Amino acid sequence: MNTVAILLSSFVLSITGLFVFIWSLRKRLFEPTSAAANVIFSSGEIGQGEDPSATPAQRAALVHPRRAPLSAAEDAQLQEELAARVEADRSTSLVSFVFLSAAVVWLVAGSLAGLTSSIKLHEPDWAVQQAWLTFGRIRTIHLNIIAYGWAPMAAFGIANWMLPRLLKTPLIGARYAILGCMLWNAGLIAGVGCIAAGISDGMEWLEIPWQVDILIVLGGALMGLPLVYTLQARKVAHLYVSVWYMGAALFWFPILFLIANLPAMHFGVEQATMNWWFGHNVLGLFYTPMALASVYYFLPKIIGRPVQSYNLSLLGFWTLAFFYGQVGGHHLIGGPVPGWLVTLSIVQSVMMIVPVISFSVNQHLTLRGYFQRLVYSPTLRFIVLGGMMYTLSSLQGSIEAIRAVNTVAHFTHFTVAHAHLGLYGFFTMVMFGAVYFVMPRVMSWEWPYPWLIAAHFWLVVIGFSIYFIGLSIGGWLQGLAMLDAARPFMDSVNVTIPYLKSRSVGGAIMTLGHLVFAGHFVAMVLRYGPARTGAALLHTTTAAAAPTTLAGA
Amino acid sequence: MHDELKLLGGAMVTLALATSALVVVPFMQLKAVEPPAGLKPYTSAQLRGREVYIKNGCIYCHSQQPRDRAQAPDDKRGWGRASVAGDYHYDKPHLLGTMRTGPDLFNIGARQPSQDWHLGHLYQPRAYSPGSVMPSYPFLFEIKDKADPGDRVVSVPPAYSPYGKVVVASQEAIDLVTYLQGLDHTYPVIEGKAK
């Protein structure tokens, strides 16, 4: 492909984009009202924070002080809409429970596999007798469990729960999702078994043999059906931001997965570009939108205030959809791939600053004046921290794609640290927050031991800080050593050892946090702790109730 | 936004653009690239060894794509010239790799042609390369009291060999080493041919 053709096509593309933009202005797609941002609230509900995981004391602090009591008519309408929401929640409780339980199991298994691989990198003669425990396999088991177990199970669990609330209609077709979940998990268990036994397709992110992938594709298709049915039955005019992200992601992922796993199709270097088109888009077009959808729902919900700028969220969505898909080539900078492709990916990686900044500004403006709520809301802490890590990891990714930086960071542990900032710091943190919000609704039961939520939070924050900071420094030093031709290669190995050890320490603390989380989850399922009767929807005051009464508690 | 069809339509268009840029155009552009004259197809023993390489995840620590000398001193480390698309003509799946916890292996066969060295190194990397973090692979070897006829006995440095016993390489280990010995892309290519 010659340069002229590429320049010409990018020119045509830009002009088309400009016309679409003008058209969208004429169609008032960027209307100044924020009516659509209010869709997630019932009338009179704005100003009422909500955090199902908070203790009564925390809850009292979350009530917005300036809010006027509702009139009787407003209150009646609110109660009616809340009753409808109870219906919506009831339709999702089983399906969300199934997905989230699977997610928790995979999280623990994945953490143990990850910790094992981390230790193996500085103790290479530990546990080497069993083939399935060798670094190359257990590390891959870790990745596949997290990428296809924990992450999608958590994301689908939360998405299924959010959808009926966003579309104001009960979930339709939950049984398909549950069947799909079973198939998916069967496929993943088989896939992990294959990797352990040494049967692998051999590409990063795509190790599970394509024959096994058929189960996962079928399961995924079934899991997407409720989305389609429920969307058709929606009772709202506006589709809320979270619906765009989830809707697009649930259609993007199957296409990615299908094309990437076509047998006997890809070859040589083309397979490498496809490999990273897939590898990066799983992050960018599946996990990222699913987590952003959660942030856009839970953050306003918890603080009781609509998203600041609806237009910014529109801009953020479409720029993410456009730029993120094309960034994968930055994994092959300096590789034997066509030069134009690498350049394109670097440019789009840097352009990712646009959606990231528009999200971050929006989050900051929405939270302005509400930051003290982080003290009282356990859920909000996870969600806000996750949102901040999204900003950090994306900006870091944009910088890392620049050729000069990439020359040092490529092929080193720096990239591993970056990947964890995105999938752990951002995605997993947001999912933790979402699970803490959702589960009391799903189970109609309080979190039995609120102090465990705090313990979980601090363990994973401290553990991950050690993990990320240590590994980033070690990776960077490794890259510098490798670029210095005067130093032997072994220098680039030796320099990382203390940092690899610190990563194991950080990883162990994170794993401990996950065990706390999983233990708490099990305790809740087994109905330990204080009983709650019925689904408590709002723990705040109404005109009819005294300020200290906790409705439904 | 009011219309889910517009939403999904737009989402599919952006994905289609990304797919054409990263999958379809490279497919068309690279399909016609001929293998360099010096590149030989893999033998069946090498292909078996390549499977062992894949199943034990060697790719997660070793790349097979030396960078250009303008970018990094890969050639000074003996890893060879920058690779071109044609070098990977027979590679299925590709094994470019994204980590260099260990060195690049694109030309390991030229750099380290000895079967003895490779077998011993797989049995215990630290016997050959002090400070290495490569795992040892005892499951690719058998420890015996004495060798049977036809056994490939591995000569391990005395400090690392089991006392009074011999280390025998499995067929998998021998295949893997055959593959590694064959990783030799030192033949000349016209620079930029595939670009």
XYZ file of C-alpha atoms in Angstrom:
748
model
C 0.000 0.000 0.000
C 1.518 3.295 -0.977
C 1.640 6.453 1.072
C -0.569 8.478 -1.236
C -3.440 6.028 -0.926
C -3.171 6.081 2.843
C -3.016 9.868 3.059
C -5.937 10.111 0.677
C -8.084 7.639 2.579
C -7.379 9.324 5.906
C -8.292 12.650 4.292
C -11.588 11.268 3.023
C -12.242 9.784 6.429
C -11.628 13.081 8.214
C -13.902 14.984 5.847
C -16.628 12.380 6.329
C -16.196 12.675 10.066
C -16.567 16.448 9.818
C -19.815 16.105 7.887
C -21.185 13.650 10.411
C -20.315 16.123 13.139
C -22.113 19.000 11.383
C -25.099 16.758 10.735
C -25.216 15.767 14.389
C -25.227 19.427 15.404
C -28.125 20.151 13.060
C -29.972 17.155 14.439
C -29.412 18.611 17.936
C -27.621 15.523 19.085
C -25.591 17.811 21.298
C -28.642 19.365 22.880
C -27.796 21.424 25.936
C -30.439 19.915 28.210
C -29.342 17.099 30.397
C -32.735 15.402 30.427
C -31.155 12.156 29.283
C -28.750 12.202 32.205
C -31.711 12.116 34.577
C -33.123 8.895 33.196
C -31.611 6.823 35.956
C -33.399 8.765 38.649
C -37.045 8.620 39.583
C -38.803 11.920 40.105
C -37.797 13.473 43.407
C -34.925 11.061 43.767
C -32.182 13.465 42.713
C -30.332 14.626 45.774
C -30.734 11.325 47.537
C -27.545 9.364 47.700
C -27.784 5.602 47.745
C -25.274 3.063 48.930
C -26.611 -0.361 49.824
C -23.290 -1.393 51.345
C -23.128 1.461 53.854
C -23.700 0.976 57.561
C -26.541 2.990 59.163
C -23.986 5.476 60.516
C -22.398 5.941 57.100
C -25.818 6.201 55.544
C -26.834 9.016 57.843
C -23.802 10.955 56.650
C -24.708 10.346 53.024
C -28.053 12.147 53.172
C -27.811 15.369 51.269
C -28.300 18.164 53.783
C -29.827 20.742 51.445
C -32.578 18.604 50.015
C -36.123 19.776 50.618
C -38.638 17.148 51.769
C -40.865 15.765 49.027
C -44.493 16.790 48.709
C -47.113 14.106 49.135
C -47.753 13.888 45.369
C -44.068 13.609 44.567
C -43.661 11.011 47.221
C -46.512 8.945 45.826
C -44.968 8.982 42.367
C -41.576 8.123 43.777
C -43.010 5.160 45.638
C -44.672 3.957 42.465
C -41.450 4.147 40.461
C -39.577 2.448 43.256
C -42.073 -0.394 43.190
C -41.364 -0.782 39.483
C -37.673 -0.860 40.283
C -38.256 -3.639 42.790
C -39.844 -5.596 39.947
C -36.829 -4.907 37.736
C -34.419 -5.986 40.461
C -36.414 -9.118 41.159
C -36.166 -10.141 37.502
C -32.371 -9.991 37.644
C -31.556 -11.363 41.073
C -30.978 -14.973 40.045
C -29.062 -14.236 36.867
C -26.825 -11.653 38.556
C -26.200 -14.014 41.429
C -25.100 -16.820 39.108
C -22.712 -14.592 37.152
C -21.221 -12.865 40.172
C -20.685 -16.147 42.020
C -18.787 -17.506 39.031
C -16.793 -14.269 38.890
C -15.729 -14.562 42.540
C -14.597 -18.162 42.105
C -12.531 -17.223 39.038
C -11.079 -14.207 40.807
C -9.675 -16.356 43.594
C -8.389 -19.026 41.207
C -6.847 -16.389 38.933
C -5.152 -14.619 41.828
C -3.545 -17.840 43.018
C -2.314 -18.656 39.518
C -0.965 -15.120 39.137
C 0.813 -15.196 42.462
C 2.374 -18.548 41.588
C 3.699 -17.200 38.291
C 5.034 -14.091 39.974
C 7.022 -16.108 42.499
C 8.348 -18.348 39.748
C 9.971 -15.397 38.015
C 12.407 -14.927 40.868
C 12.461 -18.528 42.153
C 12.922 -20.395 38.858
C 13.626 -23.764 40.500
C 10.481 -23.749 42.646
C 7.708 -26.232 41.747
C 9.193 -27.267 38.412
C 8.440 -30.988 38.476
C 4.892 -30.665 37.130
C 4.547 -29.542 33.517
C 1.292 -27.665 34.158
C 2.997 -25.558 36.814
C 5.776 -24.336 34.545
C 5.833 -20.550 34.193
C 4.724 -20.491 30.559
C 1.556 -22.431 31.392
C 0.544 -21.140 34.814
C 1.032 -17.544 33.697
C -1.221 -18.232 30.739
C -3.767 -19.917 32.987
C -3.744 -16.768 35.124
C -4.379 -14.543 32.108
C -7.160 -16.682 30.685
C -8.931 -17.075 34.019
C -8.922 -13.327 34.594
C -9.646 -12.358 30.993
C -12.393 -14.893 30.300
C -13.488 -15.825 33.815
C -13.442 -13.026 36.348
C -13.764 -10.057 33.982
C -16.653 -11.101 31.731
C -18.544 -12.892 34.511
C -18.413 -9.775 36.686
C -19.226 -7.504 33.738
C -22.199 -9.596 32.610
C -23.461 -9.964 36.173
C -23.473 -6.209 36.615
C -24.776 -5.498 33.106
C -27.728 -7.838 33.492
C -28.571 -6.144 36.747
C -28.240 -2.595 35.402
C -30.136 -3.064 32.136
C -33.682 -3.422 33.502
C -33.126 -0.414 35.739
C -31.842 1.654 32.821
C -34.636 0.569 30.497
C -37.300 0.551 33.239
C -38.614 -2.868 32.383
C -38.022 -6.324 33.868
C -35.254 -8.393 32.326
C -36.543 -10.637 29.567
C -34.884 -13.946 28.770
C -32.784 -14.346 31.919
C -32.860 -18.088 31.474
C -30.884 -17.799 28.215
C -28.228 -15.842 30.054
C -28.003 -18.500 32.746
C -27.697 -21.264 30.173
C -25.098 -19.186 28.344
C -23.203 -18.718 31.581
C -23.070 -22.475 32.097
C -21.795 -23.080 28.560
C -19.239 -20.296 28.821
C -17.896 -21.614 32.116
C -17.785 -25.161 30.792
C -15.788 -23.847 27.837
C -13.443 -21.915 30.069
C -12.830 -24.879 32.367
C -12.061 -26.997 29.315
C -9.860 -24.244 27.907
C -7.857 -23.828 31.098
C -7.496 -27.597 31.256
C -6.166 -27.592 27.689
C -3.578 -24.945 28.501
C -2.507 -26.868 31.595
C -2.162 -30.003 29.468
C -0.190 -28.105 26.835
C -2.873 -27.878 24.158
C -2.786 -24.299 22.979
C -3.406 -22.230 19.866
C -0.173 -20.472 20.724
C -1.151 -16.814 20.529
C -1.339 -14.438 23.478
C -4.960 -13.888 24.555
C -6.038 -16.612 22.112
C -4.507 -19.717 23.663
C -7.746 -21.621 24.176
C -8.079 -24.071 21.264
C -10.653 -22.917 18.723
C -12.614 -26.135 19.089
C -13.221 -25.243 22.736
C -13.947 -21.647 21.758
C -17.147 -22.844 20.080
C -18.621 -23.405 23.544
C -17.631 -19.911 24.586
C -19.081 -18.359 21.433
C -22.387 -20.200 21.935
C -22.447 -19.233 25.593
C -21.664 -15.621 24.757
C -24.423 -15.451 22.169
C -26.955 -16.788 24.673
C -25.708 -14.329 27.273
C -26.354 -11.459 24.869
C -29.972 -12.429 24.136
C -31.541 -10.774 27.219
C -29.941 -7.514 26.117
C -31.690 -7.677 22.775
C -35.052 -8.703 24.213
C -34.976 -6.209 27.046
C -33.898 -3.403 24.740
C -36.906 -4.112 22.540
C -39.224 -3.958 25.518
C -37.797 -0.746 26.942
C -40.083 1.833 28.476
C -37.744 4.844 28.329
C -37.282 7.246 25.438
C -33.679 8.097 26.212
C -31.025 5.463 26.156
C -28.726 6.323 29.020
C -24.912 6.507 28.505
C -24.400 3.181 30.221
C -26.667 1.497 27.680
C -24.558 2.740 24.764
C -21.399 1.367 26.288
C -22.913 -1.971 27.244
C -24.880 -2.342 24.034
C -21.884 -1.635 21.840
C -19.536 -3.798 23.908
C -21.890 -6.768 23.874
C -21.950 -6.625 20.092
C -18.275 -5.829 19.635
C -16.926 -8.707 21.672
C -18.495 -11.624 19.760
C -17.263 -10.183 16.469
C -13.747 -9.770 17.802
C -13.707 -13.242 19.260
C -15.125 -14.862 16.144
C -12.775 -13.231 13.636
C -9.754 -13.869 15.846
C -10.539 -17.550 16.227
C -11.305 -18.357 12.610
C -9.205 -21.443 12.002
C -6.893 -21.731 8.983
C -7.374 -18.094 8.075
C -4.564 -16.030 9.518
C -0.903 -16.384 8.614
C 2.542 -15.100 9.620
C 2.800 -11.405 10.280
C -0.839 -10.786 9.387
C -1.680 -13.110 12.253
C 0.430 -10.936 14.524
C -1.441 -7.763 13.575
C -4.736 -9.616 14.019
C -3.476 -10.944 17.359
C -2.983 -7.409 18.702
C -6.082 -6.037 17.050
C -7.874 -8.629 19.179
C -5.707 -8.403 22.279
C -6.087 -4.683 22.599
C -9.714 -4.512 21.581
C -10.765 -7.006 24.240
C -9.516 -4.400 26.675
C -10.706 -1.366 24.783
C -13.983 -2.470 23.280
C -15.150 -4.893 25.935
C -13.763 -4.451 29.456
C -13.362 -0.689 29.233
C -16.906 0.083 28.031
C -18.397 -2.386 30.513
C -16.586 -0.694 33.398
C -17.375 2.799 32.087
C -21.037 1.832 31.869
C -20.864 0.895 35.542
C -19.164 4.142 36.521
C -21.735 6.184 34.599
C -24.538 4.434 36.451
C -23.242 3.906 39.966
C -21.373 7.143 40.500
C -24.375 9.466 39.951
C -26.587 6.992 41.761
C -24.471 6.889 44.891
C -24.107 10.629 45.220
C -27.640 11.370 43.990
C -26.629 13.796 41.269
C -26.899 13.367 37.478
C -23.799 13.295 35.303
C -22.518 16.829 34.856
C -22.286 16.932 31.073
C -24.255 14.639 28.863
C -22.493 15.988 25.765
C -19.087 15.114 27.121
C -20.232 11.559 27.633
C -21.468 11.445 24.029
C -18.130 12.753 22.801
C -16.306 10.289 25.023
C -18.297 7.354 23.713
C -17.867 8.012 20.015
C -14.218 8.954 20.197
C -13.540 5.799 22.192
C -15.414 3.751 19.605
C -13.423 5.299 16.796
C -9.907 5.572 18.187
C -9.629 2.568 20.480
C -10.246 -0.021 17.792
C -7.134 0.946 15.871
C -4.510 1.145 18.597
C -3.453 -2.527 18.667
C -0.525 -2.059 16.302
C 1.460 -0.300 19.011
C 2.297 -3.750 20.353
C 4.383 -4.316 17.242
C 6.458 -1.135 17.099
C 9.839 -2.089 15.716
C 8.436 -5.388 14.463
C 8.273 -6.772 10.929
C 4.857 -5.233 10.203
C 3.992 -2.612 7.574
C 5.227 0.804 8.683
C 1.938 2.599 7.972
C 0.082 0.285 10.342
C 2.370 1.047 13.264
C 2.154 4.780 12.572
C -1.632 4.626 12.396
C -1.794 2.813 15.727
C 0.548 5.279 17.411
C -1.538 8.225 16.189
C -4.798 6.664 17.380
C -3.212 5.685 20.704
C -2.333 9.309 21.308
C -5.804 10.383 20.164
C -7.218 8.223 22.983
C -6.485 11.254 25.152
C -9.759 12.755 23.840
C -12.197 10.166 25.256
C -10.160 9.799 28.413
C -10.051 13.495 29.180
C -13.745 13.904 28.416
C -14.553 11.083 30.842
C -12.218 12.377 33.537
C -13.465 15.952 33.344
C -17.008 14.668 33.513
C -16.302 12.492 36.533
C -14.521 15.304 38.318
C -17.254 17.861 37.635
C -19.968 15.426 38.688
C -18.197 14.706 41.949
C -17.396 18.342 42.697
C -18.794 19.200 46.098
C -19.371 15.549 46.893
C -15.851 14.367 47.542
C -16.466 14.017 51.291
C -18.809 11.154 50.436
C -15.816 9.011 49.690
C -15.393 8.820 53.454
C -18.846 7.400 54.020
C -19.605 5.306 50.976
C -17.626 2.058 50.643
C -18.949 1.551 47.124
C -18.054 5.019 45.921
C -14.447 4.595 47.020
C -13.912 1.658 44.702
C -15.745 3.283 41.810
C -14.025 6.650 42.013
C -10.599 5.132 42.486
C -11.271 2.883 39.488
C -12.306 5.878 37.399
C -9.108 7.689 38.307
C -7.052 4.651 37.366
C -8.789 4.665 33.979
C -7.475 8.156 33.391
C -4.008 7.211 34.550
C -3.718 3.961 32.650
C -5.042 5.433 29.415
C -2.766 8.442 29.545
C 0.115 6.130 30.356
C -0.875 3.973 27.402
C -0.920 6.958 25.046
C 2.559 7.981 26.188
C 3.818 4.407 26.033
C 2.772 4.137 22.401
C 5.070 6.997 21.397
C 8.026 5.484 19.595
C 10.781 6.874 21.837
C 9.065 5.676 25.020
C 8.053 2.386 23.475
C 11.649 1.602 22.540
C 12.447 1.408 26.260
C 9.181 -0.005 27.599
C 8.474 -2.624 24.902
C 9.467 -6.213 25.780
C 9.758 -5.371 29.504
C 7.805 -5.726 32.754
C 6.829 -2.075 32.401
C 4.151 -3.202 29.959
C 2.955 -5.862 32.400
C 2.553 -3.203 35.093
C 0.648 -1.008 32.643
C -1.691 -3.847 31.697
C -2.490 -4.402 35.356
C -3.158 -0.707 35.902
C -5.882 -0.953 33.279
C -7.406 -4.314 34.040
C -6.918 -4.194 37.795
C -6.636 -0.574 38.869
C -9.495 0.450 36.630
C -11.698 -2.462 35.623
C -11.458 -4.685 38.680
C -11.791 -1.800 41.148
C -14.959 -0.598 39.432
C -16.340 -4.135 39.468
C -15.618 -4.485 43.202
C -17.579 -1.306 43.822
C -20.421 -2.455 41.612
C -20.605 -5.849 43.337
C -20.786 -4.149 46.727
C -23.678 -2.050 45.448
C -25.550 -4.802 43.666
C -25.323 -7.769 46.000
C -27.491 -6.381 48.827
C -30.218 -5.903 46.213
C -29.676 -9.311 44.689
C -29.737 -11.143 47.984
C -32.060 -8.797 49.905
C -29.444 -9.046 52.597
C -26.933 -6.643 54.084
C -23.218 -7.165 53.806
C -22.733 -9.005 57.113
C -19.434 -7.475 58.219
C -18.923 -3.917 56.892
C -15.394 -3.752 58.292
C -14.406 -6.476 55.804
C -15.243 -4.094 52.968
C -12.781 -1.591 54.375
C -10.195 -4.348 54.890
C -10.659 -5.485 51.289
C -10.283 -1.945 50.015
C -7.088 -1.168 51.876
C -5.506 -4.553 51.161
C -5.986 -4.269 47.422
C -5.010 -0.593 47.320
C -1.798 -1.149 49.277
C -1.014 -4.426 47.519
C -1.587 -2.984 44.097
C 0.462 0.142 44.813
C 3.426 -2.038 45.724
C 2.817 -4.183 42.662
C 2.485 -1.345 40.202
C 5.167 1.052 41.402
C 7.761 -1.677 41.889
C 7.169 -3.396 38.603
C 7.116 -0.116 36.647
C 10.500 0.892 38.031
C 11.930 -2.575 37.458
C 10.586 -2.717 33.913
C 11.950 0.671 33.009
C 15.416 -0.190 34.352
C 15.219 -3.469 32.444
C 14.485 -1.597 29.225
C 17.345 0.850 29.752
C 19.774 -1.980 30.461
C 18.686 -3.786 27.318
C 19.216 -0.719 25.143
C 22.774 -0.232 26.384
C 24.900 -2.390 24.124
C 27.855 -2.059 26.511
C 25.997 -3.979 29.228
C 25.544 -7.747 28.972
C 21.990 -9.046 28.580
C 22.101 -10.574 32.070
C 22.194 -7.034 33.500
C 18.641 -6.532 32.259
C 17.623 -9.665 34.189
C 19.539 -8.950 37.385
C 18.250 -5.410 37.674
C 14.643 -6.622 37.836
C 15.036 -9.185 40.624
C 14.268 -6.932 43.643
C 11.280 -5.488 41.801
C 9.983 -8.916 40.818
C 10.145 -9.819 44.503
C 8.245 -6.677 45.458
C 5.645 -7.652 42.859
C 5.174 -10.990 44.611
C 4.706 -9.177 47.931
C 2.166 -6.801 46.400
C 0.439 -9.669 44.622
C 0.209 -11.669 47.859
C -1.447 -8.729 49.623
C -3.892 -8.324 46.729
C -4.682 -12.050 46.877
C -5.335 -11.731 50.596
C -7.746 -8.897 49.815
C -9.526 -11.126 47.303
C -9.841 -13.893 49.882
C -11.429 -11.395 52.259
C -13.812 -10.339 49.501
C -14.677 -13.909 48.562
C -15.140 -14.888 52.209
C -17.453 -11.956 52.759
C -19.389 -12.869 49.613
C -19.849 -16.426 50.866
C -20.872 -15.192 54.317
C -23.519 -13.032 52.690
C -24.816 -15.859 50.550
C -25.037 -18.079 53.629
C -26.991 -15.295 55.307
C -24.691 -14.427 58.139
C -25.075 -11.116 59.882
C -28.094 -8.861 60.378
C -31.313 -9.727 58.576
C -33.018 -7.349 56.193
C -36.632 -7.755 55.273
C -37.539 -6.949 51.705
C -35.550 -4.922 49.237
C -34.544 -1.667 50.830
C -34.407 0.772 47.968
C -33.812 4.105 49.566
C -32.345 4.648 52.947
C -33.247 8.291 53.026
C -35.857 10.573 54.368
C -39.248 11.323 52.905
C -41.802 13.861 54.056
C -43.698 11.103 55.776
C -40.790 9.613 57.628
C -38.679 11.035 60.380
C -35.103 11.886 59.285
C -33.538 9.039 61.233
C -35.857 6.323 59.976
C -34.234 4.007 57.487
C -36.892 2.986 55.054
C -37.090 -0.745 54.830
C -34.094 -1.398 57.065
C -29.568 9.103 22.065
C -32.926 7.606 21.217
C -32.262 4.992 18.615
C -30.496 1.736 19.335
C -30.123 0.989 15.625
C -28.092 4.146 15.083
C -26.034 3.296 18.110
C -25.256 -0.226 16.994
C -24.795 0.876 13.382
C -22.215 3.453 14.428
C -20.508 0.975 16.715
C -20.235 -1.547 13.899
C -18.822 1.068 11.510
C -16.038 1.993 13.911
C -15.215 -1.656 14.479
C -15.233 -2.284 10.732
C -12.746 0.552 10.226
C -10.454 -0.884 12.880
C -10.776 -4.375 11.459
C -9.926 -3.268 7.952
C -6.911 -1.319 9.172
C -5.474 -4.022 11.372
C -6.691 -7.233 9.794
C -8.065 -6.921 6.272
C -5.519 -4.572 4.685
C -2.533 -6.403 6.221
C -4.121 -9.628 4.951
C -4.240 -8.313 1.386
C -0.882 -6.624 1.592
C 1.025 -9.551 3.089
C -0.691 -12.447 1.350
C 1.534 -12.028 -1.684
C 4.852 -11.711 0.172
C 7.202 -14.458 -0.994
C 9.511 -16.286 1.419
C 13.158 -15.195 1.102
C 15.325 -17.562 -0.943
C 17.388 -18.535 2.113
C 14.390 -19.570 4.221
C 13.695 -23.311 4.386
C 10.348 -24.824 5.402
C 10.360 -26.554 8.784
C 11.157 -30.243 8.942
C 8.667 -32.462 10.747
C 11.017 -32.786 13.750
C 11.285 -29.004 13.903
C 7.517 -28.668 13.733
C 7.165 -31.110 16.619
C 9.684 -29.039 18.540
C 7.758 -25.901 17.708
C 4.708 -27.491 19.346
C 6.767 -28.101 22.491
C 7.816 -24.433 22.379
C 4.152 -23.403 22.167
C 2.799 -25.773 24.795
C 5.305 -24.683 27.414
C 4.775 -21.015 26.705
C 8.341 -20.056 25.701
C 6.796 -17.095 23.863
C 5.930 -15.365 27.126
C 9.604 -14.632 27.809
C 11.261 -14.810 24.393
C 10.577 -12.690 21.329
C 11.415 -13.660 17.759
C 11.681 -10.242 16.148
C 14.994 -8.392 16.311
C 14.541 -4.645 15.991
C 16.336 -2.422 13.532
C 19.741 -1.140 14.623
C 18.431 2.416 14.295
C 16.034 1.655 17.157
C 17.843 -0.765 19.445
C 21.206 -2.556 19.631
C 19.637 -5.959 18.946
C 22.205 -6.821 16.252
C 25.076 -5.997 18.637
C 23.699 -8.622 21.032
C 23.940 -11.181 18.253
C 20.198 -11.366 17.730
C 20.528 -10.618 14.026
C 19.209 -8.158 11.473
C 15.734 -6.668 11.722
C 13.231 -9.285 10.628
C 10.903 -8.798 7.655
C 7.445 -10.189 6.954
C 8.771 -12.862 4.579
C 10.829 -14.429 7.382
C 7.585 -15.655 8.943
C 6.205 -17.268 5.810
C 6.066 -20.764 7.317
C 5.083 -19.642 10.851
C 1.707 -20.834 11.972
C 0.886 -19.596 14.543
C 3.222 -16.625 14.607
C 5.561 -16.558 17.610
C 6.737 -12.929 17.570
C 6.368 -12.539 21.320
C 6.110 -9.367 23.383
C 8.507 -9.991 26.259
C 12.264 -10.208 26.595
C 12.567 -11.596 30.068
C 15.039 -13.759 28.170
C 16.900 -12.924 24.954
C 15.407 -12.844 21.458
C 15.559 -16.293 19.829
C 15.160 -15.427 16.151
C 18.734 -16.557 15.477
C 19.423 -18.762 18.475
C 20.341 -21.644 16.150
C 23.160 -19.612 14.615
C 24.292 -18.214 17.952
C 24.206 -21.499 19.848
C 24.300 -24.484 17.473
C 25.238 -27.133 20.064
C 22.631 -29.737 20.933
C 24.534 -30.548 24.123
C 24.384 -26.971 25.298
C 20.657 -26.653 24.627
C 19.712 -29.901 26.340
C 21.829 -29.124 29.383
C 20.495 -25.573 29.479
C 16.885 -26.776 29.419
C 17.658 -29.198 32.228
C 19.243 -26.490 34.371
C 19.655 -22.981 32.899
C 21.692 -21.748 35.867
C 24.427 -24.277 35.141
C 25.192 -22.362 31.951
C 23.953 -18.879 32.624
C 24.370 -17.858 36.284
C 21.556 -15.621 37.525
C 19.146 -16.740 34.804
C 15.467 -16.735 35.820
C 14.458 -19.272 33.180
C 12.633 -22.214 34.738
C 14.353 -25.576 34.697
C 12.399 -28.246 32.825
C 12.967 -31.522 34.735
C 9.746 -32.907 33.279
C 11.362 -32.996 29.856
C 14.064 -35.332 31.174
C 14.334 -38.644 32.907
C 16.748 -39.476 35.704
C 18.017 -43.054 35.396
C 20.557 -45.224 37.178
C 22.195 -46.020 33.873
C 21.472 -45.264 30.274
C 19.697 -47.788 28.049
C 20.744 -48.284 24.440
C 19.456 -45.449 22.259
C 19.137 -43.001 25.169
C 20.337 -39.442 24.601
C 22.370 -38.838 27.740
C 22.699 -35.172 28.640
C 26.083 -33.970 29.828
C 25.185 -31.733 32.759
C 27.997 -29.900 34.620
C 28.925 -32.032 37.662
C 27.652 -29.548 40.240
C 24.145 -29.851 38.802
C 23.962 -33.530 37.819
C 22.167 -35.936 40.138
C 24.731 -37.995 42.087
C 25.408 -41.411 40.638
C 22.644 -41.148 38.013
C 22.334 -40.090 34.408
C 20.038 -37.492 32.846
C 18.278 -38.717 29.702
C 16.497 -36.351 27.322
C 12.905 -37.125 26.346
C 11.834 -37.030 22.705
C 10.092 -33.730 23.428
C 13.313 -32.178 24.672
C 15.207 -33.390 21.615
C 12.490 -32.050 19.282
C 12.478 -28.685 21.025
C 16.238 -28.405 20.649
C 15.971 -29.371 16.977
C 13.554 -26.490 16.511
C 15.813 -24.072 18.391
C 18.843 -25.176 16.357
C 16.844 -24.473 13.214
C 16.077 -20.890 14.251
C 18.591 -19.296 11.928
C 17.568 -16.308 9.837
C 21.047 -15.069 9.015
C 20.483 -15.310 5.256
C 20.327 -11.940 3.494
C 17.070 -10.216 2.600
C 16.501 -7.047 0.667
C 15.772 -4.444 3.318
C 12.265 -3.105 3.244
C 11.020 -5.651 0.749
C 7.924 -6.353 2.756
C 7.242 -2.797 3.766
